[in-house]
Coordinates of C-alpha atoms in Angstrom, one line a residue:
Chain A
M1 CA -18.1 -8.3 112.1
E2 CA -21.4 -6.2 112.7
K3 CA -21.6 -2.7 111.8
T4 CA -23.9 -2.3 115.1
D5 CA -20.9 -3.5 117.4
M6 CA -18.3 -0.9 115.9
K7 CA -18.8 1.5 118.9
K8 CA -17.7 -1.4 121.2
W9 CA -14.7 -2.2 119.1
T10 CA -11.2 -2.1 120.2
P11 CA -8.6 -0.1 118.5
V12 CA -7.2 -3.2 116.9
Q13 CA -10.6 -4.3 116.2
R14 CA -10.8 -1.2 114.2
L15 CA -7.8 -1.7 112.5
W16 CA -8.8 -5.2 111.3
G17 CA -12.1 -3.9 110.3
F18 CA -10.6 -1.0 108.2
L19 CA -8.4 -3.4 106.7
E20 CA -11.0 -5.9 105.7
K21 CA -12.5 -3.1 103.8
N22 CA -9.4 -1.9 102.2
T23 CA -7.5 -4.9 101.2
P24 CA -8.4 -7.4 98.4
P25 CA -11.4 -9.3 99.5
G26 CA -10.3 -12.9 100.7
S27 CA -6.5 -11.8 101.4
N28 CA -4.9 -12.7 104.9
Y29 CA -4.7 -8.8 105.8
K30 CA -3.9 -9.4 109.5
K31 CA -0.6 -11.5 108.3
L32 CA 0.2 -9.0 105.7
F33 CA 0.1 -6.1 108.2
C34 CA 2.2 -7.8 110.9
Q35 CA 4.9 -8.8 108.3
L36 CA 4.9 -5.3 107.1
V37 CA 5.2 -3.9 110.9
I38 CA 8.0 -6.1 111.6
I39 CA 9.8 -5.5 108.4
L40 CA 9.4 -2.0 109.3
L41 CA 10.8 -2.2 112.6
I42 CA 13.8 -4.4 111.2
A43 CA 14.3 -1.5 108.7
G44 CA 14.0 1.1 111.7
L45 CA 16.5 -1.1 114.0
F46 CA 19.0 -1.4 111.1
A47 CA 19.1 2.5 110.4
F48 CA 19.2 3.3 114.4
L49 CA 21.9 0.6 114.8
S50 CA 24.0 1.8 111.9
F51 CA 23.9 5.5 113.4
L52 CA 24.8 4.4 116.6
T53 CA 27.9 2.5 114.9
G54 CA 28.9 5.3 113.1
Y55 CA 28.3 7.9 115.9
S56 CA 30.6 5.9 118.4
S57 CA 33.2 5.7 116.0
A58 CA 33.1 9.2 115.1
K59 CA 32.9 10.0 118.9
R60 CA 35.8 7.5 119.6
V61 CA 38.2 9.8 117.5
L62 CA 37.5 13.1 119.1
Y63 CA 39.3 11.6 122.1
T64 CA 43.0 10.9 122.7
W65 CA 44.7 9.0 125.8
D66 CA 46.9 11.2 128.4
H67 CA 48.3 9.2 131.1
G68 CA 45.3 6.8 130.9
E69 CA 42.7 9.4 130.8
Q70 CA 40.4 10.1 127.9
V71 CA 40.9 13.7 126.8
L72 CA 39.1 15.6 123.9
R73 CA 41.7 16.4 121.5
E74 CA 42.1 20.1 120.8
G75 CA 39.8 21.6 118.0
A76 CA 38.4 18.3 117.6
Q77 CA 34.9 18.2 115.5
I78 CA 32.4 15.3 115.5
M79 CA 31.6 14.1 111.8
D80 CA 28.3 15.9 110.9
I81 CA 25.1 14.3 111.5
G82 CA 23.8 14.2 108.2
W83 CA 26.8 11.9 107.1
L84 CA 26.4 9.6 110.1
M85 CA 22.4 9.1 109.6
R86 CA 23.0 8.8 105.7
H87 CA 23.8 5.0 105.6
G88 CA 21.3 3.5 107.8
F89 CA 18.6 5.7 106.9
K90 CA 19.1 6.1 103.2
T91 CA 19.4 2.3 102.8
A92 CA 16.4 1.1 105.1
F93 CA 13.7 3.5 104.6
P94 CA 14.0 3.7 100.8
A95 CA 14.1 -0.3 100.7
Y96 CA 10.9 -0.4 102.9
A97 CA 9.3 2.1 100.8
A98 CA 10.0 -0.1 97.8
F99 CA 9.0 -3.3 99.3
C100 CA 5.5 -1.2 100.3
I101 CA 4.9 -0.3 96.6
G102 CA 5.9 -4.0 95.8
V103 CA 3.0 -5.3 98.1
G104 CA 0.6 -2.7 96.6
A105 CA 1.3 -4.0 93.0
A106 CA 1.0 -7.4 94.2
Q107 CA -2.1 -6.9 95.7
L108 CA -3.3 -5.2 92.4
A109 CA -2.1 -8.1 90.5
S110 CA -3.9 -10.6 92.9
F111 CA -7.2 -9.7 91.0
R112 CA -5.7 -11.3 88.0
R113 CA -4.3 -14.4 89.9
E114 CA -6.1 -17.7 90.4
S115 CA -9.2 -16.3 88.9
R116 CA -9.9 -12.9 87.1
S117 CA -11.8 -11.0 90.2
I118 CA -11.0 -8.3 88.3
Y119 CA -14.2 -8.7 86.2
L120 CA -16.3 -8.4 89.3
M121 CA -14.1 -5.3 90.2
K122 CA -14.7 -3.4 87.1
R123 CA -18.5 -3.7 87.9
L124 CA -17.8 -1.7 91.3
P125 CA -16.8 2.3 91.8
K126 CA -13.6 2.9 89.9
D127 CA -11.8 3.5 93.0
E128 CA -12.4 0.2 94.5
V129 CA -9.7 -1.8 92.9
L130 CA -7.1 1.0 93.6
R131 CA -8.2 1.2 97.4
R132 CA -7.9 -2.1 98.0
S133 CA -4.7 -2.6 96.5
F134 CA -3.1 0.2 97.9
A135 CA -4.6 1.3 101.2
L136 CA -2.4 -1.1 103.3
P137 CA 0.9 -0.4 101.7
L138 CA -0.1 3.2 101.9
I139 CA -0.4 3.1 105.5
A140 CA 2.6 0.9 106.2
L141 CA 4.5 3.9 104.1
L142 CA 3.1 6.5 106.5
L143 CA 3.9 4.4 109.6
G144 CA 7.3 4.1 108.0
F145 CA 7.8 7.8 107.6
A146 CA 6.5 8.3 111.3
L147 CA 9.2 6.0 112.4
A148 CA 11.9 7.5 110.2
V149 CA 10.9 10.8 111.7
L150 CA 10.8 9.5 115.3
L151 CA 14.3 7.6 115.0
A152 CA 15.8 10.7 113.4
N153 CA 14.6 12.8 116.5
L154 CA 16.3 10.2 118.7
C155 CA 19.3 10.2 116.7
V156 CA 19.9 14.0 116.9
A157 CA 19.0 14.0 120.5
I158 CA 21.9 11.4 121.3
Y159 CA 24.1 13.4 118.6
V160 CA 23.2 16.8 120.8
H161 CA 23.6 15.4 124.1
Q162 CA 26.0 12.7 124.0
T163 CA 28.7 14.8 122.1
P164 CA 30.8 17.7 124.3
P165 CA 29.4 20.9 122.8
Q166 CA 32.7 22.3 122.1
A167 CA 33.0 19.2 119.6
L168 CA 29.9 19.9 117.8
P169 CA 29.3 21.6 114.5
E170 CA 29.1 25.3 114.7
Q171 CA 25.8 25.2 113.1
V172 CA 24.6 22.4 115.2
R173 CA 25.7 24.3 118.4
L174 CA 23.8 27.1 117.8
W175 CA 20.6 25.2 117.0
S176 CA 20.7 22.6 119.5
Y177 CA 20.5 25.7 122.0
D178 CA 16.9 26.1 120.9
Y179 CA 16.5 22.3 120.4
L180 CA 17.5 21.6 124.0
I181 CA 15.2 24.2 125.3
F182 CA 12.4 22.8 123.2
V183 CA 12.9 19.4 124.3
K184 CA 13.2 20.6 128.1
R185 CA 9.8 22.2 127.7
Chain B
M1 CA -33.1 -3.2 76.0
L2 CA -29.3 -3.8 75.0
E3 CA -28.1 -2.8 71.9
I4 CA -25.1 -3.4 70.0
K5 CA -24.2 -1.4 67.2
D6 CA -21.2 -2.1 64.8
L7 CA -19.1 -3.4 67.5
T8 CA -15.6 -4.7 65.9
K9 CA -12.5 -5.5 68.1
Y10 CA -9.0 -6.3 67.0
Y11 CA -6.6 -8.3 68.6
G12 CA -3.1 -6.9 66.4
N13 CA -4.3 -7.3 63.1
R14 CA -6.9 -9.9 63.5
A15 CA -10.6 -8.9 63.9
A16 CA -11.8 -11.0 66.7
V17 CA -15.5 -9.7 66.3
Y18 CA -16.7 -7.6 63.5
D19 CA -19.6 -5.9 62.1
I20 CA -21.9 -7.2 65.2
F21 CA -25.5 -5.8 65.5
L22 CA -27.6 -7.3 68.0
N23 CA -30.3 -6.5 70.3
M24 CA -31.2 -8.0 73.7
G25 CA -34.7 -7.3 75.0
P26 CA -36.1 -7.8 78.5
G27 CA -36.8 -11.6 79.5
E28 CA -34.9 -13.2 76.8
L29 CA -32.9 -16.5 77.0
I30 CA -30.6 -16.2 74.4
G31 CA -28.3 -19.2 73.5
L32 CA -24.7 -17.8 71.9
F33 CA -23.5 -20.5 69.9
G34 CA -20.1 -20.9 67.7
E35 CA -16.9 -23.0 67.3
N36 CA -14.0 -22.3 69.5
G37 CA -12.6 -19.1 68.6
A38 CA -15.6 -17.8 66.7
G39 CA -15.5 -14.6 69.0
K40 CA -18.2 -15.4 71.6
T41 CA -16.2 -14.7 74.8
T42 CA -14.8 -11.6 73.1
L43 CA -18.1 -10.3 72.3
M44 CA -19.2 -10.7 76.1
K45 CA -16.2 -8.8 77.3
C46 CA -16.8 -6.2 75.1
I47 CA -20.4 -5.9 76.2
L48 CA -19.1 -5.8 79.7
G49 CA -16.4 -3.3 78.9
L50 CA -13.7 -5.4 80.0
T51 CA -12.1 -5.1 76.5
G52 CA -11.8 -2.0 74.3
F53 CA -13.5 -2.0 71.0
K54 CA -15.1 0.1 68.0
G55 CA -18.7 0.7 68.1
S56 CA -21.3 1.0 70.8
V57 CA -23.0 -1.0 73.4
T58 CA -26.1 0.9 75.2
L59 CA -28.5 -0.2 77.8
D60 CA -31.6 1.6 77.5
G61 CA -30.0 4.2 75.2
E62 CA -27.2 5.0 77.9
P63 CA -23.5 3.9 77.1
I64 CA -22.6 1.1 79.8
T65 CA -20.2 3.1 82.6
R66 CA -19.6 2.2 85.9
R67 CA -23.0 4.1 87.0
N68 CA -25.1 1.3 85.1
I69 CA -22.7 -1.4 84.8
A70 CA -24.0 -3.3 88.0
R71 CA -27.5 -4.1 85.9
L72 CA -24.8 -6.6 83.9
S73 CA -23.6 -9.6 85.7
F74 CA -20.9 -12.0 84.3
A75 CA -20.5 -16.1 84.9
T76 CA -17.3 -17.1 83.1
S77 CA -15.5 -20.2 83.1
E78 CA -12.3 -18.1 84.0
H79 CA -14.1 -17.4 87.4
S80 CA -14.4 -13.9 88.5
F81 CA -14.5 -14.7 92.3
F82 CA -12.2 -14.0 95.0
P83 CA -10.3 -17.4 95.7
G84 CA -9.5 -16.8 99.3
L85 CA -12.8 -15.5 100.2
S86 CA -15.6 -17.8 101.4
A87 CA -19.1 -18.3 100.1
K88 CA -20.7 -16.3 102.9
G89 CA -18.1 -13.7 102.6
H90 CA -19.0 -13.2 98.7
S91 CA -22.4 -12.7 100.0
D92 CA -21.7 -10.1 102.3
F93 CA -19.6 -8.3 99.7
Y94 CA -22.2 -8.4 96.9
R95 CA -25.0 -7.1 99.6
E96 CA -22.6 -4.4 100.4
H97 CA -21.8 -3.4 96.6
F98 CA -24.9 -4.4 94.7
P99 CA -28.1 -2.8 96.0
R100 CA -30.4 -5.2 94.2
Y101 CA -28.4 -8.1 95.7
R102 CA -30.7 -11.1 95.7
E103 CA -29.9 -13.0 98.8
K104 CA -32.7 -15.4 99.0
R105 CA -31.8 -16.7 95.6
F106 CA -28.2 -17.1 96.8
K107 CA -29.2 -19.1 99.7
A108 CA -31.7 -21.3 97.6
L109 CA -29.1 -22.1 94.8
M110 CA -26.2 -22.6 97.5
D111 CA -29.1 -25.1 98.9
F112 CA -29.5 -26.4 95.5
F113 CA -25.9 -27.2 94.7
E114 CA -25.1 -28.3 98.3
L115 CA -22.0 -26.0 98.5
P116 CA -20.1 -25.2 101.7
L117 CA -20.7 -21.7 103.1
S118 CA -17.7 -21.1 105.1
T119 CA -15.0 -22.9 103.0
P120 CA -12.6 -20.5 100.9
L121 CA -13.6 -20.9 96.9
R122 CA -10.0 -22.0 96.3
S123 CA -10.6 -25.5 97.8
F124 CA -13.7 -26.1 95.9
S125 CA -13.8 -28.6 93.2
T126 CA -13.7 -27.1 89.5
G127 CA -17.5 -28.1 89.1
Q128 CA -18.2 -26.5 92.5
K129 CA -16.5 -23.5 91.3
N130 CA -18.6 -23.1 88.3
Q131 CA -21.8 -24.0 90.1
F132 CA -20.6 -20.9 92.6
E133 CA -19.9 -18.5 89.6
V134 CA -23.1 -18.9 88.2
I135 CA -24.9 -18.4 91.6
M136 CA -23.2 -15.0 92.1
A137 CA -24.2 -13.9 88.5
L138 CA -27.7 -14.8 89.1
S139 CA -27.9 -13.5 92.4
Q140 CA -26.2 -9.8 91.8
G141 CA -29.3 -8.6 90.9
A142 CA -28.4 -7.9 87.2
D143 CA -31.2 -7.3 84.4
Y144 CA -28.8 -9.0 82.0
I145 CA -26.8 -12.1 82.9
L146 CA -24.0 -13.2 80.8
M147 CA -22.6 -16.6 81.0
D148 CA -19.6 -17.7 79.3
E149 CA -19.1 -21.8 79.2
P150 CA -20.5 -21.9 82.7
F151 CA -20.5 -25.6 83.0
A152 CA -17.3 -26.8 81.7
G153 CA -16.4 -29.6 84.1
N154 CA -19.7 -30.0 85.3
D155 CA -21.9 -33.3 85.3
I156 CA -24.9 -33.5 83.3
F157 CA -27.0 -34.5 86.4
N158 CA -26.2 -31.1 87.7
R159 CA -26.7 -29.1 84.6
E160 CA -30.0 -30.7 83.9
D161 CA -31.5 -29.9 87.1
F162 CA -30.0 -26.8 87.1
Y163 CA -31.8 -25.4 83.5
K164 CA -34.9 -26.6 85.2
L165 CA -34.6 -24.5 88.4
L166 CA -33.1 -21.5 86.4
L167 CA -36.5 -21.5 84.2
G168 CA -38.3 -21.5 87.8
I169 CA -36.3 -18.8 89.4
L170 CA -35.8 -16.0 86.6
E171 CA -38.0 -12.9 86.5
P172 CA -40.0 -12.0 83.5
T173 CA -37.4 -9.0 83.0
E174 CA -34.4 -10.7 83.6
T175 CA -32.3 -11.6 80.2
I176 CA -29.5 -14.3 79.8
M177 CA -27.1 -14.6 77.3
L178 CA -25.4 -18.2 77.7
S179 CA -22.6 -19.2 75.7
T180 CA -21.8 -23.0 75.6
H181 CA -21.3 -25.8 73.1
L182 CA -23.7 -28.2 74.7
I183 CA -26.4 -27.3 72.0
E184 CA -28.7 -30.1 72.4
E185 CA -28.7 -29.7 76.4
V186 CA -30.1 -26.3 76.1
S187 CA -32.0 -26.3 72.9
G188 CA -35.3 -26.7 75.2
F189 CA -34.4 -24.0 77.5
I190 CA -33.5 -21.0 75.2
D191 CA -35.8 -18.8 73.3
R192 CA -33.6 -17.6 70.6
A193 CA -30.3 -18.6 69.1
V194 CA -27.5 -16.2 68.0
L195 CA -24.9 -18.1 65.7
I196 CA -21.3 -16.5 65.7
H197 CA -18.9 -17.8 63.1
K198 CA -15.3 -16.2 62.5
G199 CA -16.3 -13.4 64.5
T200 CA -19.4 -12.3 62.9
I201 CA -23.1 -13.0 63.7
I202 CA -24.3 -15.7 61.0
G203 CA -27.5 -16.4 62.5
D204 CA -30.1 -14.8 64.8
K205 CA -33.5 -16.7 65.2
K206 CA -36.1 -17.3 67.8
A207 CA -37.4 -20.5 68.9
S208 CA -40.7 -20.3 68.3
E209 CA -39.9 -18.9 64.5
L210 CA -38.0 -22.5 64.5
E211 CA -41.1 -24.0 65.6
D212 CA -43.5 -22.4 62.9
E213 CA -40.6 -23.8 60.3
G214 CA -40.9 -27.3 61.6
S215 CA -37.5 -27.1 62.2
D216 CA -35.3 -27.4 65.7
L217 CA -32.2 -25.7 67.1
M218 CA -29.9 -28.6 66.2
E219 CA -31.2 -28.5 62.4
Y220 CA -30.9 -24.7 62.0
I221 CA -27.3 -24.5 63.6
K222 CA -26.2 -27.2 61.3
K223 CA -27.7 -25.7 58.3
T224 CA -26.2 -22.3 59.0
Y225 CA -23.0 -23.9 59.5
N226 CA -23.2 -25.8 56.1
Y227 CA -22.8 -29.0 58.4
R228 CA -21.9 -31.8 55.8
P229 CA -23.1 -35.1 57.5
D230 CA -21.0 -37.4 54.9
R231 CA -17.9 -35.7 55.6
V232 CA -16.8 -38.2 58.2
A233 CA -17.7 -41.4 56.0
K234 CA -15.8 -39.4 53.1
A235 CA -12.8 -38.8 55.3
L236 CA -12.6 -42.6 56.2
Q237 CA -13.2 -43.5 52.8
E238 CA -10.4 -41.5 51.7
L239 CA -8.4 -43.0 54.4
E240 CA -9.4 -46.8 53.1
D241 CA -8.5 -45.8 49.8
G242 CA -5.0 -44.2 50.4
G243 CA -4.4 -47.7 52.4
R244 CA -4.4 -45.9 55.7

């Protein structure tokens, strides 16, 4: 891609242009980026579904049946949100982060695979090899972090909105008042 | 001037090269000869800083660092190109990273070897890969071009034509250090021979000196290595006497 055309580039073309300059030369960076995004989405989906499953079970036990009607148990309190998110978030995102680090290591090793292009890279500025090995995994990690924050907010919103206020833990109840005002703004 | 002083490199307890003192001036075409394992590749890797060593290597008085290493290029039979990148991609990469990249030379050499421009390097034959390796080393714009067995796997026609072409395209300031076993082939092409044996330099002679002495490169090498022409006959005789 010519530099002069850069202003006319679409965001996707800009992304490809950036990745082309920040991945090992000749690597299939488009495919790798798409793979990382798909894996991230799977990780995000797993984390979110794990939360939803845990949350629905936790919510179900808040109620009892009285003459065919669902009634909130007296003094019932829903499980702590940290506990509900723990399983999905603590499994999916660290696994994704480990995968990203693995991709970086594999890209670093690629300069010694099939040929010794590391000899050429050693005649370039020092950060060139590291930049080309770890820029894409770092971007993927940042995207992962952003998705984790987004999903965590979504989970909190569901937790606060969908749970009867009297069943929320005391701390959450106090905090959610401010949170809901913030969301409604 | 590239100066090597007291260079020693150990692999474990074994000295791969030791006590190397060598100067390479601008415009020299140096042949580096030695048996397998003599230390030719190790010496080149030390010069390029690809491996640690004791001693010093300086370029015009300055140690070789990232600041001046672009003045050196390297063609190796291990290959140092990017397998997934095309020749054109390499040209773009070199243009971006090496301010003195010689694009005209690149194009001329690509035409000469009739190599494809847009195919990834991994699909090239071994001979083509070697040719490309040499093309990039010559096109980088380096003052000192180190070539380690660059033509292993190439046919003789390509090699001979290439030597002729090389003599035609090199500028007077460009220095070449060529490590090869094809001594007779390069004897008319180099103007200095450095002989390395078991990790140390045992001979260093200019072609003009050999000419003055009425000798030639092959003779000089045989003499320096104490080559015994009768050893084959002796071995055969011994086998004969021993009843095979």
